[in-house]
Amino acid sequence: MEHEFVRRLYLPLIKHHFSKYRQMLFLMGPRQVGKTTLCRSFPEENYLYLNWDNLDHREIFLEGPKAIAKKLQLEFIQETPPFLILDEIHKYSDWKTLLKGFFDTYAHSGEVKIIVTGSARLDIYKAGGDSLMGRYLRYRIHPFSCGELLRTEISESLTQPPLKIENGQFDSLLKFGGFPEPLFKQEEKFYRNWSQLRLQQLFYEDIRDLTRIQEIKQMELLASLLSKQIGTLLNYSSLAKKVRVSGETIRRWMNTLALLYYSFLIHPWKKNITRSLLKEPKVYLWDWSLVQDEGARSENFVASHLMKACHFWTDKGEGVFELCFLRDKEKREVDFLVVRDEKPWFLVEVKTSRQSLSPHLEYYQKATGAKHAFQVTLNEEFQDIDCFAYTQPIVVSAKTFLSQLV
């Protein structure tokens, strides 16, 4: 596999942002997904990188906006606006006030191009004071996907023409996950050490730094239990009994795990569905390699591709895209529904091996009015066919379907 760490999908998006907009760019995503590498892949020579975890850099943060402006040499005339990259700044309790003060004083009209990165969701994290509304746009960075491995450029259309991914490349992505280092090294020992260390950092550094949660061992147990419940309806009461905390604590911890990009929830689509489920969500992990069961990992793999596409299309300004699922009280279910601007667009049912077409696809396509309905099979070979050309329910290889997403 090509040893290419540069996040080719996102680089044009960031360049386009600064060619058009004055707002700060918030680059959000899990630990070690490649945010810092992406920021440093710009050819710009005039940039300042500050990381809250670096004690020397922390002194500059604490001195305030004027100290940062001095490091950027803003008192001197410059041919092009400098880049300011602020990494893990959300760990500073007063980060929002600092950013607002610097932006309003020194960068309001685009005099400085500011990128803020973080492994917590910067758009909702409440540790700061004043609001940053109107001063930033967000872009969510996901692990590598089939589409990103295959393409160096993304066309303007939402879906892409099918491209063949080699079986070995596809299998490695499914096995090692989409995080750059283990994916490109493809070494089992390295992967196990890397994965263990990443989880330790999540629970014993990030959660410690950003929350007041003390019961780290119990939270680790919750995370482990979630990896065994992929694709099933979440039962908060059952989880609470197993972890020995209250249901409300489970909900709060689930929010924290989502905040730190360990897991994400998808909710049932209710409109036009008679006797639809109303509440229980399903959970998936950002790192599908942590899911041991083959069928559950396959479903998580596709869920992650779909969520990445929804985030990318939304952040690019193509509309508001949501990932949901369908299930009613008669237990008719389809794994995923992609919604565009509150209108169902396409359905996806995931199978590990070839099976006859699920009747629930046709049922829910009629009920929702979705344009497409796909039964996606992991173990099928690639076919050079545009599956989005079909409006009736079809069986399609995951290698074909996922290659048409970002």
PDB file of N, CA and C in Angstrom, residues 204-294:
ATOM      1  N   TYR A 204      -6.878   8.193  30.005  1.00  0.00           N
ATOM      2  CA  TYR A 204      -6.072   8.678  31.122  1.00  0.00           C
ATOM      3  C   TYR A 204      -5.466  10.057  30.887  1.00  0.00           C
ATOM      4  N   GLU A 205      -5.618  10.599  29.681  1.00  0.00           N
ATOM      5  CA  GLU A 205      -5.165  11.965  29.425  1.00  0.00           C
ATOM      6  C   GLU A 205      -6.331  12.855  29.004  1.00  0.00           C
ATOM      7  N   ASP A 206      -6.996  12.502  27.904  1.00  0.00           N
ATOM      8  CA  ASP A 206      -8.042  13.373  27.372  1.00  0.00           C
ATOM      9  C   ASP A 206      -9.221  13.503  28.326  1.00  0.00           C
ATOM     10  N   ILE A 207      -9.720  12.388  28.828  1.00  0.00           N
ATOM     11  CA  ILE A 207     -10.864  12.455  29.739  1.00  0.00           C
ATOM     12  C   ILE A 207     -10.468  13.139  31.036  1.00  0.00           C
ATOM     13  N   ARG A 208      -9.254  12.875  31.506  1.00  0.00           N
ATOM     14  CA  ARG A 208      -8.770  13.546  32.717  1.00  0.00           C
ATOM     15  C   ARG A 208      -8.650  15.052  32.507  1.00  0.00           C
ATOM     16  N   ASP A 209      -8.135  15.463  31.331  1.00  0.00           N
ATOM     17  CA  ASP A 209      -7.912  16.883  31.065  1.00  0.00           C
ATOM     18  C   ASP A 209      -9.211  17.651  30.837  1.00  0.00           C
ATOM     19  N   LEU A 210     -10.207  16.999  30.245  1.00  0.00           N
ATOM     20  CA  LEU A 210     -11.380  17.723  29.760  1.00  0.00           C
ATOM     21  C   LEU A 210     -12.635  17.514  30.590  1.00  0.00           C
ATOM     22  N   THR A 211     -12.629  16.575  31.514  1.00  0.00           N
ATOM     23  CA  THR A 211     -13.829  16.306  32.302  1.00  0.00           C
ATOM     24  C   THR A 211     -13.451  16.151  33.773  1.00  0.00           C
ATOM     25  N   ARG A 212     -14.486  15.987  34.584  1.00  0.00           N
ATOM     26  CA  ARG A 212     -14.265  15.720  36.011  1.00  0.00           C
ATOM     27  C   ARG A 212     -14.551  14.263  36.355  1.00  0.00           C
ATOM     28  N   ILE A 213     -14.603  13.436  35.351  1.00  0.00           N
ATOM     29  CA  ILE A 213     -14.917  12.023  35.570  1.00  0.00           C
ATOM     30  C   ILE A 213     -13.754  11.341  36.291  1.00  0.00           C
ATOM     31  N   GLN A 214     -14.067  10.656  37.384  1.00  0.00           N
ATOM     32  CA  GLN A 214     -13.048   9.962  38.177  1.00  0.00           C
ATOM     33  C   GLN A 214     -13.049   8.449  37.944  1.00  0.00           C
ATOM     34  N   GLU A 215     -14.194   7.913  37.516  1.00  0.00           N
ATOM     35  CA  GLU A 215     -14.352   6.453  37.425  1.00  0.00           C
ATOM     36  C   GLU A 215     -13.847   5.949  36.071  1.00  0.00           C
ATOM     37  N   ILE A 216     -12.556   6.104  35.841  1.00  0.00           N
ATOM     38  CA  ILE A 216     -11.989   5.799  34.527  1.00  0.00           C
ATOM     39  C   ILE A 216     -12.113   4.314  34.193  1.00  0.00           C
ATOM     40  N   LYS A 217     -11.892   3.446  35.172  1.00  0.00           N
ATOM     41  CA  LYS A 217     -11.984   2.003  34.913  1.00  0.00           C
ATOM     42  C   LYS A 217     -13.393   1.614  34.466  1.00  0.00           C
ATOM     43  N   GLN A 218     -14.399   2.195  35.107  1.00  0.00           N
ATOM     44  CA  GLN A 218     -15.777   1.892  34.717  1.00  0.00           C
ATOM     45  C   GLN A 218     -16.093   2.455  33.333  1.00  0.00           C
ATOM     46  N   MET A 219     -15.508   3.595  33.021  1.00  0.00           N
ATOM     47  CA  MET A 219     -15.727   4.166  31.696  1.00  0.00           C
ATOM     48  C   MET A 219     -15.045   3.312  30.625  1.00  0.00           C
ATOM     49  N   GLU A 220     -13.886   2.769  30.942  1.00  0.00           N
ATOM     50  CA  GLU A 220     -13.236   1.824  30.025  1.00  0.00           C
ATOM     51  C   GLU A 220     -14.114   0.595  29.798  1.00  0.00           C
ATOM     52  N   LEU A 221     -14.760   0.131  30.860  1.00  0.00           N
ATOM     53  CA  LEU A 221     -15.671  -1.013  30.736  1.00  0.00           C
ATOM     54  C   LEU A 221     -16.830  -0.661  29.813  1.00  0.00           C
ATOM     55  N   LEU A 222     -17.387   0.534  29.969  1.00  0.00           N
ATOM     56  CA  LEU A 222     -18.473   0.971  29.086  1.00  0.00           C
ATOM     57  C   LEU A 222     -18.017   0.962  27.631  1.00  0.00           C
ATOM     58  N   ALA A 223     -16.834   1.498  27.372  1.00  0.00           N
ATOM     59  CA  ALA A 223     -16.319   1.538  25.997  1.00  0.00           C
ATOM     60  C   ALA A 223     -16.161   0.129  25.435  1.00  0.00           C
ATOM     61  N   SER A 224     -15.670  -0.785  26.265  1.00  0.00           N
ATOM     62  CA  SER A 224     -15.514  -2.172  25.827  1.00  0.00           C
ATOM     63  C   SER A 224     -16.867  -2.808  25.524  1.00  0.00           C
ATOM     64  N   LEU A 225     -17.861  -2.540  26.357  1.00  0.00           N
ATOM     65  CA  LEU A 225     -19.207  -3.074  26.129  1.00  0.00           C
ATOM     66  C   LEU A 225     -19.803  -2.526  24.834  1.00  0.00           C
ATOM     67  N   LEU A 226     -19.556  -1.257  24.557  1.00  0.00           N
ATOM     68  CA  LEU A 226     -20.092  -0.652  23.333  1.00  0.00           C
ATOM     69  C   LEU A 226     -19.528  -1.329  22.090  1.00  0.00           C
ATOM     70  N   SER A 227     -18.259  -1.726  22.148  1.00  0.00           N
ATOM     71  CA  SER A 227     -17.643  -2.378  20.984  1.00  0.00           C
ATOM     72  C   SER A 227     -18.290  -3.726  20.679  1.00  0.00           C
ATOM     73  N   LYS A 228     -19.029  -4.266  21.651  1.00  0.00           N
ATOM     74  CA  LYS A 228     -19.718  -5.550  21.462  1.00  0.00           C
ATOM     75  C   LYS A 228     -21.204  -5.353  21.159  1.00  0.00           C
ATOM     76  N   GLN A 229     -21.648  -4.093  21.061  1.00  0.00           N
ATOM     77  CA  GLN A 229     -23.062  -3.819  20.801  1.00  0.00           C
ATOM     78  C   GLN A 229     -23.265  -3.039  19.511  1.00  0.00           C
ATOM     79  N   ILE A 230     -22.315  -3.149  18.605  1.00  0.00           N
ATOM     80  CA  ILE A 230     -22.395  -2.421  17.339  1.00  0.00           C
ATOM     81  C   ILE A 230     -23.635  -2.858  16.557  1.00  0.00           C
ATOM     82  N   GLY A 231     -24.411  -1.875  16.128  1.00  0.00           N
ATOM     83  CA  GLY A 231     -25.561  -2.160  15.277  1.00  0.00           C
ATOM     84  C   GLY A 231     -26.806  -2.604  16.006  1.00  0.00           C
ATOM     85  N   THR A 232     -26.739  -2.770  17.330  1.00  0.00           N
ATOM     86  CA  THR A 232     -27.927  -3.152  18.096  1.00  0.00           C
ATOM     87  C   THR A 232     -28.498  -1.922  18.787  1.00  0.00           C
ATOM     88  N   LEU A 233     -29.779  -1.993  19.138  1.00  0.00           N
ATOM     89  CA  LEU A 233     -30.401  -0.866  19.827  1.00  0.00           C
ATOM     90  C   LEU A 233     -29.797  -0.726  21.215  1.00  0.00           C
ATOM     91  N   LEU A 234     -29.426   0.494  21.576  1.00  0.00           N
ATOM     92  CA  LEU A 234     -28.802   0.723  22.877  1.00  0.00           C
ATOM     93  C   LEU A 234     -29.832   0.613  23.989  1.00  0.00           C
ATOM     94  N   ASN A 235     -29.463  -0.098  25.039  1.00  0.00           N
ATOM     95  CA  ASN A 235     -30.300  -0.204  26.226  1.00  0.00           C
ATOM     96  C   ASN A 235     -29.522   0.408  27.385  1.00  0.00           C
ATOM     97  N   TYR A 236     -29.852   1.659  27.721  1.00  0.00           N
ATOM     98  CA  TYR A 236     -29.096   2.374  28.747  1.00  0.00           C
ATOM     99  C   TYR A 236     -29.219   1.699  30.111  1.00  0.00           C
ATOM    100  N   SER A 237     -30.399   1.158  30.418  1.00  0.00           N
ATOM    101  CA  SER A 237     -30.597   0.506  31.719  1.00  0.00           C
ATOM    102  C   SER A 237     -29.715  -0.729  31.850  1.00  0.00           C
ATOM    103  N   SER A 238     -29.635  -1.513  30.776  1.00  0.00           N
ATOM    104  CA  SER A 238     -28.793  -2.710  30.800  1.00  0.00           C
ATOM    105  C   SER A 238     -27.320  -2.342  30.963  1.00  0.00           C
ATOM    106  N   LEU A 239     -26.883  -1.320  30.238  1.00  0.00           N
ATOM    107  CA  LEU A 239     -25.493  -0.869  30.371  1.00  0.00           C
ATOM    108  C   LEU A 239     -25.216  -0.368  31.785  1.00  0.00           C
ATOM    109  N   ALA A 240     -26.173   0.345  32.359  1.00  0.00           N
ATOM    110  CA  ALA A 240     -26.001   0.886  33.709  1.00  0.00           C
ATOM    111  C   ALA A 240     -25.800  -0.239  34.725  1.00  0.00           C
ATOM    112  N   LYS A 241     -26.551  -1.331  34.572  1.00  0.00           N
ATOM    113  CA  LYS A 241     -26.411  -2.462  35.495  1.00  0.00           C
ATOM    114  C   LYS A 241     -25.040  -3.115  35.358  1.00  0.00           C
ATOM    115  N   LYS A 242     -24.573  -3.267  34.125  1.00  0.00           N
ATOM    116  CA  LYS A 242     -23.281  -3.922  33.894  1.00  0.00           C
ATOM    117  C   LYS A 242     -22.113  -3.073  34.392  1.00  0.00           C
ATOM    118  N   VAL A 243     -22.231  -1.757  34.230  1.00  0.00           N
ATOM    119  CA  VAL A 243     -21.142  -0.856  34.634  1.00  0.00           C
ATOM    120  C   VAL A 243     -21.284  -0.435  36.094  1.00  0.00           C
ATOM    121  N   ARG A 244     -22.497  -0.647  36.656  1.00  0.00           N
ATOM    122  CA  ARG A 244     -22.805  -0.307  38.049  1.00  0.00           C
ATOM    123  C   ARG A 244     -22.775   1.192  38.305  1.00  0.00           C
ATOM    124  N   VAL A 245     -23.441   1.898  37.406  1.00  0.00           N
ATOM    125  CA  VAL A 245     -23.681   3.330  37.598  1.00  0.00           C
ATOM    126  C   VAL A 245     -25.128   3.591  37.182  1.00  0.00           C
ATOM    127  N   SER A 246     -25.587   4.816  37.344  1.00  0.00           N
ATOM    128  CA  SER A 246     -26.969   5.149  36.984  1.00  0.00           C
ATOM    129  C   SER A 246     -27.125   5.285  35.472  1.00  0.00           C
ATOM    130  N   GLY A 247     -28.365   5.173  35.013  1.00  0.00           N
ATOM    131  CA  GLY A 247     -28.644   5.374  33.592  1.00  0.00           C
ATOM    132  C   GLY A 247     -28.257   6.762  33.131  1.00  0.00           C
ATOM    133  N   GLU A 248     -28.458   7.757  33.990  1.00  0.00           N
ATOM    134  CA  GLU A 248     -28.091   9.130  33.638  1.00  0.00           C
ATOM    135  C   GLU A 248     -26.577   9.264  33.475  1.00  0.00           C
ATOM    136  N   THR A 249     -25.817   8.564  34.320  1.00  0.00           N
ATOM    137  CA  THR A 249     -24.351   8.579  34.193  1.00  0.00           C
ATOM    138  C   THR A 249     -23.923   7.946  32.878  1.00  0.00           C
ATOM    139  N   ILE A 250     -24.575   6.842  32.494  1.00  0.00           N
ATOM    140  CA  ILE A 250     -24.262   6.203  31.208  1.00  0.00           C
ATOM    141  C   ILE A 250     -24.483   7.185  30.069  1.00  0.00           C
ATOM    142  N   ARG A 251     -25.591   7.915  30.087  1.00  0.00           N
ATOM    143  CA  ARG A 251     -25.871   8.891  29.023  1.00  0.00           C
ATOM    144  C   ARG A 251     -24.807   9.985  28.994  1.00  0.00           C
ATOM    145  N   ARG A 252     -24.405  10.439  30.177  1.00  0.00           N
ATOM    146  CA  ARG A 252     -23.384  11.494  30.249  1.00  0.00           C
ATOM    147  C   ARG A 252     -22.041  10.984  29.737  1.00  0.00           C
ATOM    148  N   TRP A 253     -21.685   9.772  30.105  1.00  0.00           N
ATOM    149  CA  TRP A 253     -20.424   9.198  29.635  1.00  0.00           C
ATOM    150  C   TRP A 253     -20.463   8.931  28.135  1.00  0.00           C
ATOM    151  N   MET A 254     -21.623   8.529  27.626  1.00  0.00           N
ATOM    152  CA  MET A 254     -21.761   8.332  26.179  1.00  0.00           C
ATOM    153  C   MET A 254     -21.508   9.645  25.440  1.00  0.00           C
ATOM    154  N   ASN A 255     -22.025  10.742  25.987  1.00  0.00           N
ATOM    155  CA  ASN A 255     -21.780  12.056  25.379  1.00  0.00           C
ATOM    156  C   ASN A 255     -20.295  12.390  25.384  1.00  0.00           C
ATOM    157  N   THR A 256     -19.609  12.037  26.476  1.00  0.00           N
ATOM    158  CA  THR A 256     -18.171  12.292  26.562  1.00  0.00           C
ATOM    159  C   THR A 256     -17.408  11.475  25.526  1.00  0.00           C
ATOM    160  N   LEU A 257     -17.768  10.217  25.358  1.00  0.00           N
ATOM    161  CA  LEU A 257     -17.097   9.365  24.366  1.00  0.00           C
ATOM    162  C   LEU A 257     -17.332   9.880  22.948  1.00  0.00           C
ATOM    163  N   ALA A 258     -18.512  10.444  22.705  1.00  0.00           N
ATOM    164  CA  ALA A 258     -18.772  11.056  21.396  1.00  0.00           C
ATOM    165  C   ALA A 258     -17.978  12.347  21.242  1.00  0.00           C
ATOM    166  N   LEU A 259     -17.896  13.122  22.316  1.00  0.00           N
ATOM    167  CA  LEU A 259     -17.143  14.379  22.317  1.00  0.00           C
ATOM    168  C   LEU A 259     -15.688  14.153  21.943  1.00  0.00           C
ATOM    169  N   LEU A 260     -15.147  13.004  22.365  1.00  0.00           N
ATOM    170  CA  LEU A 260     -13.734  12.688  22.142  1.00  0.00           C
ATOM    171  C   LEU A 260     -13.522  11.729  20.974  1.00  0.00           C
ATOM    172  N   TYR A 261     -14.551  11.567  20.146  1.00  0.00           N
ATOM    173  CA  TYR A 261     -14.437  10.788  18.906  1.00  0.00           C
ATOM    174  C   TYR A 261     -14.077   9.324  19.136  1.00  0.00           C
ATOM    175  N   TYR A 262     -14.596   8.757  20.213  1.00  0.00           N
ATOM    176  CA  TYR A 262     -14.488   7.301  20.372  1.00  0.00           C
ATOM    177  C   TYR A 262     -15.651   6.619  19.655  1.00  0.00           C
ATOM    178  N   SER A 263     -16.851   7.167  19.818  1.00  0.00           N
ATOM    179  CA  SER A 263     -18.052   6.540  19.265  1.00  0.00           C
ATOM    180  C   SER A 263     -18.986   7.604  18.711  1.00  0.00           C
ATOM    181  N   PHE A 264     -19.965   7.151  17.926  1.00  0.00           N
ATOM    182  CA  PHE A 264     -21.029   8.052  17.480  1.00  0.00           C
ATOM    183  C   PHE A 264     -22.345   7.290  17.461  1.00  0.00           C
ATOM    184  N   LEU A 265     -23.439   8.029  17.644  1.00  0.00           N
ATOM    185  CA  LEU A 265     -24.776   7.452  17.657  1.00  0.00           C
ATOM    186  C   LEU A 265     -25.510   7.808  16.382  1.00  0.00           C
ATOM    187  N   ILE A 266     -26.359   6.909  15.918  1.00  0.00           N
ATOM    188  CA  ILE A 266     -27.316   7.278  14.884  1.00  0.00           C
ATOM    189  C   ILE A 266     -28.712   6.942  15.408  1.00  0.00           C
ATOM    190  N   HIS A 267     -29.686   7.735  14.991  1.00  0.00           N
ATOM    191  CA  HIS A 267     -31.032   7.650  15.547  1.00  0.00           C
ATOM    192  C   HIS A 267     -32.029   7.186  14.489  1.00  0.00           C
ATOM    193  N   PRO A 268     -33.159   6.648  14.925  1.00  0.00           N
ATOM    194  CA  PRO A 268     -34.152   6.175  13.951  1.00  0.00           C
ATOM    195  C   PRO A 268     -34.824   7.335  13.226  1.00  0.00           C
ATOM    196  N   TRP A 269     -35.095   7.133  11.935  1.00  0.00           N
ATOM    197  CA  TRP A 269     -35.849   8.091  11.128  1.00  0.00           C
ATOM    198  C   TRP A 269     -37.337   7.823  11.376  1.00  0.00           C
ATOM    199  N   LYS A 270     -38.073   8.894  11.699  1.00  0.00           N
ATOM    200  CA  LYS A 270     -39.456   8.703  12.133  1.00  0.00           C
ATOM    201  C   LYS A 270     -40.487   9.149  11.102  1.00  0.00           C
ATOM    202  N   LYS A 271     -40.134  10.113  10.246  1.00  0.00           N
ATOM    203  CA  LYS A 271     -41.137  10.693   9.350  1.00  0.00           C
ATOM    204  C   LYS A 271     -41.662   9.648   8.363  1.00  0.00           C
ATOM    205  N   ASN A 272     -42.955   9.615   8.193  1.00  0.00           N
ATOM    206  CA  ASN A 272     -43.634   8.734   7.226  1.00  0.00           C
ATOM    207  C   ASN A 272     -43.493   7.249   7.547  1.00  0.00           C
ATOM    208  N   ILE A 273     -43.017   6.917   8.745  1.00  0.00           N
ATOM    209  CA  ILE A 273     -42.853   5.508   9.114  1.00  0.00           C
ATOM    210  C   ILE A 273     -43.897   5.147  10.174  1.00  0.00           C
ATOM    211  N   THR A 274     -44.868   4.325   9.797  1.00  0.00           N
ATOM    212  CA  THR A 274     -45.904   3.897  10.728  1.00  0.00           C
ATOM    213  C   THR A 274     -45.293   3.014  11.812  1.00  0.00           C
ATOM    214  N   ARG A 275     -45.632   3.317  13.061  1.00  0.00           N
ATOM    215  CA  ARG A 275     -45.155   2.544  14.209  1.00  0.00           C
ATOM    216  C   ARG A 275     -43.628   2.489  14.266  1.00  0.00           C
ATOM    217  N   SER A 276     -43.012   3.615  13.940  1.00  0.00           N
ATOM    218  CA  SER A 276     -41.548   3.701  14.007  1.00  0.00           C
ATOM    219  C   SER A 276     -41.076   3.705  15.448  1.00  0.00           C
ATOM    220  N   LEU A 277     -39.862   3.191  15.670  1.00  0.00           N
ATOM    221  CA  LEU A 277     -39.215   3.382  16.968  1.00  0.00           C
ATOM    222  C   LEU A 277     -38.922   4.859  17.160  1.00  0.00           C
ATOM    223  N   LEU A 278     -39.049   5.338  18.380  1.00  0.00           N
ATOM    224  CA  LEU A 278     -38.930   6.771  18.607  1.00  0.00           C
ATOM    225  C   LEU A 278     -37.625   7.185  19.267  1.00  0.00           C
ATOM    226  N   LYS A 279     -36.998   6.310  20.050  1.00  0.00           N
ATOM    227  CA  LYS A 279     -35.906   6.793  20.893  1.00  0.00           C
ATOM    228  C   LYS A 279     -34.579   6.065  20.714  1.00  0.00           C
ATOM    229  N   GLU A 280     -34.578   4.743  20.858  1.00  0.00           N
ATOM    230  CA  GLU A 280     -33.319   4.022  21.026  1.00  0.00           C
ATOM    231  C   GLU A 280     -32.384   4.214  19.834  1.00  0.00           C
ATOM    232  N   PRO A 281     -31.177   4.742  20.064  1.00  0.00           N
ATOM    233  CA  PRO A 281     -30.193   4.881  18.983  1.00  0.00           C
ATOM    234  C   PRO A 281     -29.365   3.610  18.826  1.00  0.00           C
ATOM    235  N   LYS A 282     -28.510   3.595  17.811  1.00  0.00           N
ATOM    236  CA  LYS A 282     -27.487   2.562  17.641  1.00  0.00           C
ATOM    237  C   LYS A 282     -26.121   3.238  17.754  1.00  0.00           C
ATOM    238  N   VAL A 283     -25.126   2.479  18.182  1.00  0.00           N
ATOM    239  CA  VAL A 283     -23.792   3.038  18.403  1.00  0.00           C
ATOM    240  C   VAL A 283     -22.787   2.393  17.460  1.00  0.00           C
ATOM    241  N   TYR A 284     -21.816   3.206  17.021  1.00  0.00           N
ATOM    242  CA  TYR A 284     -20.703   2.739  16.189  1.00  0.00           C
ATOM    243  C   TYR A 284     -19.429   3.415  16.676  1.00  0.00           C
ATOM    244  N   LEU A 285     -18.274   2.832  16.340  1.00  0.00           N
ATOM    245  CA  LEU A 285     -16.978   3.363  16.765  1.00  0.00           C
ATOM    246  C   LEU A 285     -16.281   4.070  15.617  1.00  0.00           C
ATOM    247  N   TRP A 286     -15.528   5.127  15.931  1.00  0.00           N
ATOM    248  CA  TRP A 286     -14.710   5.795  14.926  1.00  0.00           C
ATOM    249  C   TRP A 286     -13.613   4.866  14.423  1.00  0.00           C
ATOM    250  N   ASP A 287     -13.114   4.000  15.288  1.00  0.00           N
ATOM    251  CA  ASP A 287     -12.091   3.025  14.890  1.00  0.00           C
ATOM    252  C   ASP A 287     -12.741   1.650  14.811  1.00  0.00           C
ATOM    253  N   TRP A 288     -13.185   1.274  13.606  1.00  0.00           N
ATOM    254  CA  TRP A 288     -13.899   0.002  13.452  1.00  0.00           C
ATOM    255  C   TRP A 288     -13.011  -1.209  13.713  1.00  0.00           C
ATOM    256  N   SER A 289     -11.686  -1.022  13.731  1.00  0.00           N
ATOM    257  CA  SER A 289     -10.794  -2.165  13.978  1.00  0.00           C
ATOM    258  C   SER A 289     -10.950  -2.705  15.398  1.00  0.00           C
ATOM    259  N   LEU A 290     -11.558  -1.932  16.299  1.00  0.00           N
ATOM    260  CA  LEU A 290     -11.771  -2.378  17.674  1.00  0.00           C
ATOM    261  C   LEU A 290     -12.946  -3.341  17.798  1.00  0.00           C
ATOM    262  N   VAL A 291     -13.730  -3.476  16.740  1.00  0.00           N
ATOM    263  CA  VAL A 291     -14.903  -4.358  16.755  1.00  0.00           C
ATOM    264  C   VAL A 291     -14.463  -5.756  16.319  1.00  0.00           C
ATOM    265  N   GLN A 292     -14.634  -6.739  17.193  1.00  0.00           N
ATOM    266  CA  GLN A 292     -14.098  -8.081  16.935  1.00  0.00           C
ATOM    267  C   GLN A 292     -15.007  -8.934  16.053  1.00  0.00           C
ATOM    268  N   ASP A 293     -16.309  -8.852  16.247  1.00  0.00           N
ATOM    269  CA  ASP A 293     -17.239  -9.670  15.468  1.00  0.00           C
ATOM    270  C   ASP A 293     -17.217  -9.250  13.999  1.00  0.00           C
ATOM    271  N   GLU A 294     -17.112 -10.227  13.091  1.00  0.00           N
ATOM    272  CA  GLU A 294     -16.953  -9.919  11.666  1.00  0.00           C
ATOM    273  C   GLU A 294     -18.148  -9.161  11.099  1.00  0.00           C
TER     274      GLU A 294
END
